[in-house]
Tab-separated table of C-alpha atoms and ligand atoms in Angstrom:
chain	number	residue	atom	x	y	z
A	1257	UNK	CA	-50.087	-25.322	-166.990
A	1258	UNK	CA	-46.487	-24.830	-165.945
A	1259	UNK	CA	-44.693	-22.112	-167.905
A	1260	UNK	CA	-41.341	-23.633	-168.939
A	1261	UNK	CA	-38.811	-21.714	-171.021
A	1262	UNK	CA	-36.116	-23.822	-172.677
A	1263	UNK	CA	-32.562	-22.582	-173.107
A	1264	UNK	CA	-29.201	-24.145	-173.884
A	1265	UNK	CA	-27.510	-22.210	-171.095
A	1266	UNK	CA	-28.945	-20.454	-168.072
A	1267	UNK	CA	-26.705	-17.948	-166.355
A	1268	UNK	CA	-27.474	-16.751	-162.855
A	1269	UNK	CA	-26.358	-13.149	-162.294
A	1270	UNK	CA	-25.686	-10.235	-164.662
A	1271	UNK	CA	-22.485	-8.785	-163.231
A	1272	UNK	CA	-19.301	-8.764	-165.355
A	1273	UNK	CA	-19.005	-12.567	-165.071
A	1274	UNK	CA	-22.629	-13.305	-166.025
A	1275	UNK	CA	-22.656	-10.776	-168.873
A	1276	UNK	CA	-19.398	-12.144	-170.259
A	1277	UNK	CA	-20.683	-15.721	-170.037
A	1278	UNK	CA	-23.788	-14.536	-171.945
A	1279	UNK	CA	-21.646	-12.857	-174.585
A	1280	UNK	CA	-19.557	-16.009	-175.156
A	1281	UNK	CA	-22.563	-18.327	-175.110
A	1282	UNK	CA	-24.488	-16.124	-177.547
A	1283	UNK	CA	-21.493	-15.757	-179.819
A	1284	UNK	CA	-21.107	-19.538	-179.730
A	1285	UNK	CA	-24.617	-19.863	-181.187
A	1286	UNK	CA	-26.278	-20.999	-177.968
A	1287	UNK	CA	-29.639	-19.844	-176.677
A	1288	UNK	CA	-28.651	-18.168	-173.428
A	1289	UNK	CA	-30.690	-16.583	-170.640
A	1290	UNK	CA	-29.083	-14.383	-168.011
A	1291	UNK	CA	-31.287	-14.197	-164.925
A	1292	UNK	CA	-30.922	-11.047	-162.800
A	1293	UNK	CA	-33.166	-9.677	-160.087
A	1294	UNK	CA	-31.653	-6.177	-160.100
A	1295	UNK	CA	-30.141	-3.915	-162.759
A	1296	UNK	CA	-27.479	-5.634	-164.881
A	1297	UNK	CA	-23.933	-4.763	-163.805
A	1298	UNK	CA	-23.653	-6.183	-160.309
A	1299	UNK	CA	-21.449	-4.460	-157.734
A	1300	UNK	CA	-19.292	-2.966	-160.467
A	1301	UNK	CA	-22.118	-0.684	-161.587
A	1302	UNK	CA	-21.837	1.056	-158.207
A	1303	UNK	CA	-18.101	1.617	-158.430
A	1304	UNK	CA	-17.130	5.177	-159.204
A	1305	UNK	CA	-13.936	4.563	-161.143
A	1306	UNK	CA	-12.135	1.486	-162.402
A	1307	UNK	CA	-8.463	1.981	-163.173
A	1308	UNK	CA	-7.245	-1.568	-163.551
A	1309	UNK	CA	-9.461	-2.987	-166.283
A	1310	UNK	CA	-7.298	-3.339	-169.400
A	1311	UNK	CA	-8.118	-1.195	-172.400
A	1312	UNK	CA	-9.120	1.929	-170.454
A	1313	UNK	CA	-5.856	3.744	-169.610
A	1314	UNK	CA	-7.772	6.784	-168.352
A	1315	UNK	CA	-10.068	4.608	-166.228
A	1316	UNK	CA	-13.791	4.080	-166.764
A	1317	UNK	CA	-16.832	4.465	-164.509
A	1318	UNK	CA	-18.214	1.167	-163.244
A	1319	UNK	CA	-21.648	2.119	-164.517
A	1320	UNK	CA	-20.396	2.708	-168.052
A	1321	UNK	CA	-18.341	-0.485	-168.101
A	1322	UNK	CA	-21.373	-2.482	-166.931
A	1323	UNK	CA	-23.576	-0.875	-169.599
A	1324	UNK	CA	-21.074	-1.689	-172.328
A	1325	UNK	CA	-20.862	-5.303	-171.162
A	1326	UNK	CA	-24.649	-5.563	-171.174
A	1327	UNK	CA	-24.874	-4.122	-174.716
A	1328	UNK	CA	-22.276	-6.585	-175.955
A	1329	UNK	CA	-24.022	-9.589	-174.363
A	1330	UNK	CA	-27.368	-8.530	-175.892
A	1331	UNK	CA	-25.728	-7.883	-179.274
A	1332	UNK	CA	-24.747	-11.544	-179.450
A	1333	UNK	CA	-28.229	-12.701	-178.560
A	1334	UNK	CA	-28.134	-13.326	-174.814
A	1335	UNK	CA	-31.520	-12.600	-173.226
A	1336	UNK	CA	-31.630	-10.895	-169.857
A	1337	UNK	CA	-34.577	-12.096	-167.782
A	1338	UNK	CA	-35.481	-9.635	-165.075
A	1339	UNK	CA	-36.597	-11.921	-162.271
A	1340	UNK	CA	-35.473	-13.448	-159.028
A	1341	UNK	CA	-34.356	-17.078	-159.185
A	1342	UNK	CA	-36.144	-18.793	-156.303
A	1343	UNK	CA	-34.817	-22.341	-156.543
A	1344	UNK	CA	-32.498	-24.523	-158.563
A	1345	UNK	CA	-32.909	-28.248	-159.051
A	1346	UNK	CA	-31.361	-30.867	-161.286
A	1347	UNK	CA	-33.518	-33.367	-163.182
A	1348	UNK	CA	-31.801	-35.933	-165.393
A	1349	UNK	CA	-29.419	-33.843	-167.503
A	1350	UNK	CA	-31.365	-30.592	-167.097
A	1351	UNK	CA	-31.316	-27.757	-164.612
A	1352	UNK	CA	-34.615	-26.232	-163.574
A	1353	UNK	CA	-34.638	-22.690	-162.233
A	1354	UNK	CA	-37.897	-21.464	-160.771
A	1355	UNK	CA	-38.369	-17.724	-161.173
A	1356	UNK	CA	-40.322	-15.231	-159.093
A	1357	UNK	CA	-42.738	-14.612	-162.015
A	1358	UNK	CA	-43.939	-18.222	-161.776
A	1359	UNK	CA	-42.078	-19.462	-164.838
A	1360	UNK	CA	-39.321	-22.081	-164.930
A	1361	UNK	CA	-36.131	-21.879	-166.977
A	1362	UNK	CA	-34.983	-25.298	-168.172
A	1363	UNK	CA	-31.400	-25.523	-169.405
A	1364	UNK	CA	-28.793	-28.038	-170.506
A	1365	UNK	CA	-26.013	-26.209	-168.704
A	1366	UNK	CA	-26.024	-23.695	-165.874
A	1367	UNK	CA	-23.424	-21.042	-165.076
A	1368	UNK	CA	-23.549	-19.527	-161.606
A	1369	UNK	CA	-22.268	-15.953	-161.636
A	1370	UNK	CA	-24.115	-14.581	-158.631
A	1371	UNK	CA	-21.132	-12.761	-157.121
A	1372	UNK	CA	-20.913	-11.695	-153.523
A	1373	UNK	CA	-22.592	-9.187	-151.214
A	1374	UNK	CA	-21.143	-6.892	-148.538
A	1375	UNK	CA	-20.525	-8.365	-145.098
A	1376	UNK	CA	-22.092	-6.662	-142.132
A	1377	UNK	CA	-20.115	-5.909	-138.974
A	1378	UNK	CA	-22.836	-6.824	-136.513
A	1379	UNK	CA	-22.176	-3.876	-134.185
A	1380	UNK	CA	-24.933	-1.966	-132.359
A	1381	UNK	CA	-26.387	0.801	-134.514
A	1382	UNK	CA	-25.459	-0.821	-137.837
A	1383	UNK	CA	-28.965	-2.078	-138.610
A	1384	UNK	CA	-30.764	0.677	-136.771
A	1385	UNK	CA	-29.086	3.420	-138.835
A	1386	UNK	CA	-29.174	1.659	-142.218
A	1387	UNK	CA	-30.302	4.374	-144.647
A	1388	UNK	CA	-29.925	6.963	-141.863
A	1389	UNK	CA	-26.188	7.324	-142.210
A	1390	UNK	CA	-25.051	3.710	-142.529
A	1391	UNK	CA	-24.302	2.614	-146.099
A	1392	UNK	CA	-22.467	-0.108	-148.006
A	1393	UNK	CA	-22.247	1.935	-151.231
A	1394	UNK	CA	-20.350	5.218	-151.427
A	1395	UNK	CA	-21.331	5.866	-155.042
A	1396	UNK	CA	-25.029	5.444	-154.176
A	1397	UNK	CA	-25.094	7.444	-150.943
A	1398	UNK	CA	-21.948	9.594	-150.782
A	1399	UNK	CA	-23.702	12.686	-152.132
A	1400	UNK	CA	-25.995	12.785	-149.068
A	1401	UNK	CA	-22.984	13.753	-146.965
A	1402	UNK	CA	-21.638	16.633	-149.033
A	1403	UNK	CA	-19.373	18.843	-146.900
A	1404	UNK	CA	-19.904	16.694	-143.806
A	1405	UNK	CA	-17.461	14.312	-142.091
A	1406	UNK	CA	-17.808	10.605	-142.840
A	1407	UNK	CA	-16.113	7.406	-141.681
A	1408	UNK	CA	-15.109	4.389	-143.733
A	1409	UNK	CA	-14.737	1.091	-141.889
A	1410	UNK	CA	-12.196	-1.426	-143.209
A	1411	UNK	CA	-8.716	-1.401	-144.703
A	1412	UNK	CA	-8.977	-3.354	-147.967
A	1413	UNK	CA	-9.099	-2.173	-151.595
A	1414	UNK	CA	-12.804	-1.356	-151.358
A	1415	UNK	CA	-12.530	0.727	-148.172
A	1416	UNK	CA	-9.564	2.775	-149.341
A	1417	UNK	CA	-10.814	3.241	-152.890
A	1418	UNK	CA	-14.213	4.426	-151.676
A	1419	UNK	CA	-12.540	6.696	-149.093
A	1420	UNK	CA	-10.761	8.419	-151.998
A	1421	UNK	CA	-14.100	8.823	-153.779
A	1422	UNK	CA	-15.801	10.205	-150.660
A	1423	UNK	CA	-12.961	12.677	-149.999
A	1424	UNK	CA	-13.989	14.595	-153.121
A	1425	UNK	CA	-17.527	15.101	-151.790
A	1426	UNK	CA	-17.282	15.336	-148.036
A	1427	UNK	CA	-15.418	17.592	-145.598
A	1428	UNK	CA	-13.296	14.793	-144.121
A	1429	UNK	CA	-13.012	11.011	-144.292
A	1430	UNK	CA	-11.724	8.945	-141.389
A	1431	UNK	CA	-10.725	5.421	-142.359
A	1432	UNK	CA	-11.114	3.279	-139.259
A	1433	UNK	CA	-9.086	0.083	-139.447
A	1434	UNK	CA	-8.558	-2.721	-136.955
A	1435	UNK	CA	-4.824	-3.013	-137.648
A	1436	UNK	CA	-1.921	-0.593	-138.125
A	1437	UNK	CA	-1.388	-1.455	-141.789
A	1438	UNK	CA	-3.786	-1.486	-144.721
A	1439	UNK	CA	-4.646	-4.560	-146.761
A	1440	UNK	CA	-5.317	-2.401	-149.868
A	1441	UNK	CA	-2.929	-2.472	-152.849
A	1442	UNK	CA	0.076	-0.119	-152.573
A	1443	UNK	CA	-1.054	1.984	-155.540
A	1444	UNK	CA	-4.418	2.702	-153.863
A	1445	UNK	CA	-2.767	3.359	-150.471
A	1446	UNK	CA	-0.414	5.942	-152.006
A	1447	UNK	CA	-3.301	7.978	-153.415
A	1448	UNK	CA	-5.112	7.887	-150.063
A	1449	UNK	CA	-2.031	8.879	-148.030
A	1450	UNK	CA	-1.466	11.847	-150.354
A	1451	UNK	CA	-5.039	13.116	-149.854
A	1452	UNK	CA	-5.164	15.599	-146.980
A	1453	UNK	CA	-8.907	15.093	-146.504
A	1454	UNK	CA	-8.346	11.439	-145.527
A	1455	UNK	CA	-7.293	10.558	-141.980
A	1456	UNK	CA	-6.610	7.126	-140.546
A	1457	UNK	CA	-7.659	5.807	-137.156
A	1458	UNK	CA	-5.394	2.781	-136.753
A	1459	UNK	CA	-5.817	-0.265	-134.530
A	1460	UNK	CA	-9.353	0.522	-133.483
A	1461	UNK	CA	-12.048	-1.909	-132.463
A	1462	UNK	CA	-15.423	-0.728	-133.703
A	1463	UNK	CA	-17.832	-0.845	-130.772
A	1464	UNK	CA	-20.975	0.880	-132.082
A	1465	UNK	CA	-22.444	3.309	-134.554
A	1466	UNK	CA	-24.130	6.068	-132.592
A	1467	UNK	CA	-26.600	8.851	-133.178
A	1468	UNK	CA	-30.096	10.036	-132.554
A	1469	UNK	CA	-32.362	9.505	-135.555
A	1470	UNK	CA	-29.318	9.966	-137.806
A	1471	UNK	CA	-25.736	8.782	-137.370
A	1472	UNK	CA	-23.454	11.166	-135.506
A	1473	UNK	CA	-20.343	9.064	-134.950
A	1474	UNK	CA	-18.554	5.764	-134.490
A	1475	UNK	CA	-17.592	4.556	-131.020
A	1476	UNK	CA	-14.194	2.899	-131.169
A	1477	UNK	CA	-11.599	1.544	-128.756
A	1478	UNK	CA	-7.895	2.078	-129.284
A	1479	UNK	CA	-6.419	-1.403	-129.028
A	1480	UNK	CA	-3.160	-0.098	-127.543
A	1481	UNK	CA	-4.436	2.307	-124.888
A	1482	UNK	CA	-7.851	0.595	-124.443
A	1483	UNK	CA	-9.364	4.094	-124.439
A	1484	UNK	CA	-12.776	4.633	-126.009
A	1485	UNK	CA	-13.602	7.640	-128.175
A	1486	UNK	CA	-16.296	8.729	-130.628
A	1487	UNK	CA	-15.145	9.615	-134.118
A	1488	UNK	CA	-17.658	12.154	-135.445
A	1489	UNK	CA	-19.308	11.135	-138.728
A	1490	UNK	CA	-22.622	11.914	-140.417
A	1491	UNK	CA	-22.188	8.914	-142.707
A	1492	UNK	CA	-20.582	5.534	-142.050
A	1493	UNK	CA	-19.533	3.424	-145.043
A	1494	UNK	CA	-18.838	-0.214	-144.260
A	1495	UNK	CA	-16.363	-2.174	-146.405
A	1496	UNK	CA	-15.279	-5.194	-144.377
A	1497	UNK	CA	-15.321	-7.791	-147.147
A	1498	UNK	CA	-17.893	-9.862	-148.966
A	1499	UNK	CA	-19.878	-13.097	-148.683
A	1500	UNK	CA	-20.699	-15.314	-151.657
A	1501	UNK	CA	-24.236	-15.368	-153.052
A	1502	UNK	CA	-24.399	-19.148	-153.169
A	1503	UNK	CA	-27.467	-19.977	-151.043
A	1504	UNK	CA	-29.501	-20.967	-154.123
A	1505	UNK	CA	-27.177	-23.875	-154.864
A	1506	UNK	CA	-26.350	-24.799	-151.273
A	1507	UNK	CA	-26.414	-28.566	-150.944
A	1508	UNK	CA	-26.284	-28.962	-154.743
A	1509	UNK	CA	-22.702	-28.005	-155.603
A	1510	UNK	CA	-19.657	-28.277	-153.363
A	1511	UNK	CA	-18.631	-25.115	-151.531
A	1512	UNK	CA	-15.934	-24.265	-149.008
A	1513	UNK	CA	-16.759	-23.416	-145.390
A	1514	UNK	CA	-17.427	-19.769	-146.324
A	1515	UNK	CA	-19.848	-20.756	-149.080
A	1516	UNK	CA	-17.580	-20.045	-152.073
A	1517	UNK	CA	-18.224	-22.564	-154.880
A	1518	UNK	CA	-15.369	-24.943	-155.589
A	1519	UNK	CA	-14.533	-25.359	-159.285
A	1520	UNK	CA	-11.805	-26.945	-161.369
A	1521	UNK	CA	-9.784	-25.061	-163.999
A	1522	UNK	CA	-12.685	-25.377	-166.474
A	1523	UNK	CA	-14.957	-23.649	-163.913
A	1524	UNK	CA	-16.848	-26.944	-163.535
A	1525	UNK	CA	-18.479	-27.504	-160.143
A	1526	UNK	CA	-19.009	-30.861	-158.454
A	1527	UNK	CA	-22.210	-31.345	-160.518
A	1528	UNK	CA	-21.864	-32.165	-164.244
A	1529	UNK	CA	-23.328	-29.384	-166.377
A	1530	UNK	CA	-23.091	-26.742	-163.635
A	1531	UNK	CA	-20.275	-24.198	-163.811
A	1532	UNK	CA	-19.383	-21.178	-161.668
A	1533	UNK	CA	-17.410	-18.009	-162.384
A	1534	UNK	CA	-16.506	-14.665	-160.835
A	1535	UNK	CA	-16.655	-13.663	-157.181
A	1536	UNK	CA	-18.928	-16.540	-156.105
A	1537	UNK	CA	-16.124	-19.000	-156.868
A	1538	UNK	CA	-13.367	-20.000	-154.453
A	1539	UNK	CA	-10.203	-18.230	-155.655
A	1540	UNK	CA	-7.318	-16.053	-154.574
A	1541	UNK	CA	-7.986	-12.770	-156.356
A	1542	UNK	CA	-11.303	-11.053	-156.967
A	1543	UNK	CA	-10.963	-8.602	-159.848
A	1544	UNK	CA	-13.194	-7.765	-162.825
A	1545	UNK	CA	-10.505	-8.958	-165.221
A	1546	UNK	CA	-10.432	-12.305	-163.408
A	1547	UNK	CA	-14.221	-12.578	-163.391
A	1548	UNK	CA	-14.488	-12.068	-167.152
A	1549	UNK	CA	-11.685	-14.575	-167.745
A	1550	UNK	CA	-13.476	-17.131	-165.577
A	1551	UNK	CA	-16.681	-16.456	-167.480
A	1552	UNK	CA	-15.146	-17.008	-170.921
A	1553	UNK	CA	-13.761	-20.338	-169.697
A	1554	UNK	CA	-17.076	-21.332	-168.117
A	1555	UNK	CA	-19.096	-20.573	-171.265
A	1556	UNK	CA	-16.711	-22.430	-173.561
A	1557	UNK	CA	-16.461	-25.385	-171.166
A	1558	UNK	CA	-20.269	-25.479	-170.861
A	1559	UNK	CA	-20.600	-25.559	-174.642
A	1560	UNK	CA	-18.097	-28.429	-174.857
A	1561	UNK	CA	-19.984	-30.245	-172.091
A	1562	UNK	CA	-23.224	-30.005	-174.120
A	1563	UNK	CA	-21.528	-31.232	-177.285
A	1564	UNK	CA	-20.274	-34.345	-175.481
A	1565	UNK	CA	-23.460	-34.987	-173.514
A	1566	UNK	CA	-26.135	-34.705	-176.180
B	1706	LIG	P1	-11.163	-7.479	-148.144
B	1706	LIG	O1	-9.970	-7.439	-149.034
B	1706	LIG	O2	-11.621	-8.773	-147.595
B	1706	LIG	O3	-10.858	-6.463	-146.945
B	1706	LIG	C1	-11.753	-6.350	-145.880
B	1706	LIG	C2	-11.193	-5.335	-144.897
B	1706	LIG	O4	-12.102	-5.228	-143.794
B	1706	LIG	C3	-9.833	-5.748	-144.325
B	1706	LIG	O5	-9.000	-4.630	-144.168
B	1706	LIG	C4	-10.207	-6.351	-142.967
B	1706	LIG	O6	-9.209	-6.174	-141.983
B	1706	LIG	C5	-11.428	-5.533	-142.585
B	1706	LIG	N1	-12.340	-6.312	-141.740
B	1706	LIG	C6	-12.874	-7.537	-142.003
B	1706	LIG	N2	-13.680	-7.926	-141.002
B	1706	LIG	C7	-13.655	-6.938	-140.075
B	1706	LIG	C8	-14.258	-6.745	-138.805
B	1706	LIG	N3	-15.082	-7.674	-138.294
B	1706	LIG	N4	-13.998	-5.608	-138.127
B	1706	LIG	C9	-13.188	-4.669	-138.648
B	1706	LIG	N5	-12.570	-4.773	-139.833
B	1706	LIG	C10	-12.809	-5.894	-140.547
B	1706	LIG	O7	-12.458	-6.843	-148.855
B	1706	LIG	P2	-12.574	-5.751	-150.017
B	1706	LIG	O8	-11.680	-4.603	-149.767
B	1706	LIG	O9	-14.005	-5.479	-150.183
B	1706	LIG	O10	-12.047	-6.510	-151.293
B	1706	LIG	C11	-12.686	-7.741	-151.709
B	1706	LIG	C12	-11.980	-8.253	-152.963
B	1706	LIG	O11	-12.243	-7.375	-154.058
B	1706	LIG	C13	-10.468	-8.301	-152.806
B	1706	LIG	O12	-9.993	-9.428	-153.508
B	1706	LIG	C14	-10.000	-7.028	-153.478
B	1706	LIG	O13	-8.689	-7.105	-153.980
B	1706	LIG	C15	-11.038	-6.870	-154.592
B	1706	LIG	N6	-11.192	-5.440	-154.942
B	1706	LIG	C16	-10.311	-4.913	-155.839
B	1706	LIG	C17	-10.406	-3.581	-156.181
B	1706	LIG	C18	-9.413	-3.006	-157.157
B	1706	LIG	O14	-8.544	-3.697	-157.623
B	1706	LIG	N7	-9.476	-1.764	-157.510
B	1706	LIG	C19	-11.381	-2.771	-155.609
B	1706	LIG	C20	-12.255	-3.331	-154.671
B	1706	LIG	C21	-12.139	-4.674	-154.334
B	1706	LIG	P3	-7.801	-6.986	-142.061
B	1706	LIG	O15	-7.004	-6.286	-143.114
B	1706	LIG	O16	-7.264	-6.838	-140.683
B	1706	LIG	O17	-8.171	-8.405	-142.386
């Protein structure tokens, strides 16, 4: 017999958005399930230091912030189901989420908080050296390159912030960027420019990640001189943006051409009863504070939706 678990609200993803939606739903007296295939916390749990989340003037580690959010969601009764969601379908007024353990979660409202995952560059060597020098997570892998030179690819907040983190561990960090100006916020740039272990290779096309068994460097081309060179690096950390985790609901809710879910100001998607919040949603700014704000709105709007659609 099919194993169906009934909830008022199902929440996909246990990053800051999903955990906050769980906290609000639980506090609102709803039976809420947060479905997460990995550890709760999302990408934030792998961020060394967060300086711009209100209430923590000294900063807080991403891991600790994620743990506190999880505790608070559980305290108000949200259940965290450790499983992979394999499919989502809509039947009458219910959403059915099939899980990897064979069970199905049936809910009256669904909040998608699946976030985004790091983009790959698609250059030669990137896949070959994954785990052998290539990484998308400085906090996870930085310690492997203690006192060795590393390269960070990209020029946004993530690249520069993680370069600062890596500078404390490694002998030298070269930030390789395709333009001659960073995209990162001024405050983050200032800290990086003041760090004498961080160098910048401006206006470089990344041609390949090279090595023999392990990474030894990044082959780049200077866009001005068209000269190629190899920037020595034992580790290469790639931060060239993110892609939304929206494949599960592809063809169900409306997305933009990049796959970000389109919502209104109540976080409602194109399908009644389905809401989206956090980084998976189409929006201008992707910050933890924004994700938790989205999530509070989504949970309250979902509760109102259920009250009016009983
Ligand atoms: P991002 O802002 O999209 O920046 C991606 C960087 O990678 C850009 O510098 C971009 O260059 C470069 N890039 C993209 N494709 C490339 C390619 N094919 N080859 C070479 N370089 C490439 O991504 P992010 O830094 O991960 O940030 C994502 C979001 O999270 C942003 O909204 C950001 O503000 C937020 N965030 C905030 C914080 C914080 O507030 N502390 C920390 C991390 C992330 P161009 O500049 O030339 O486009």
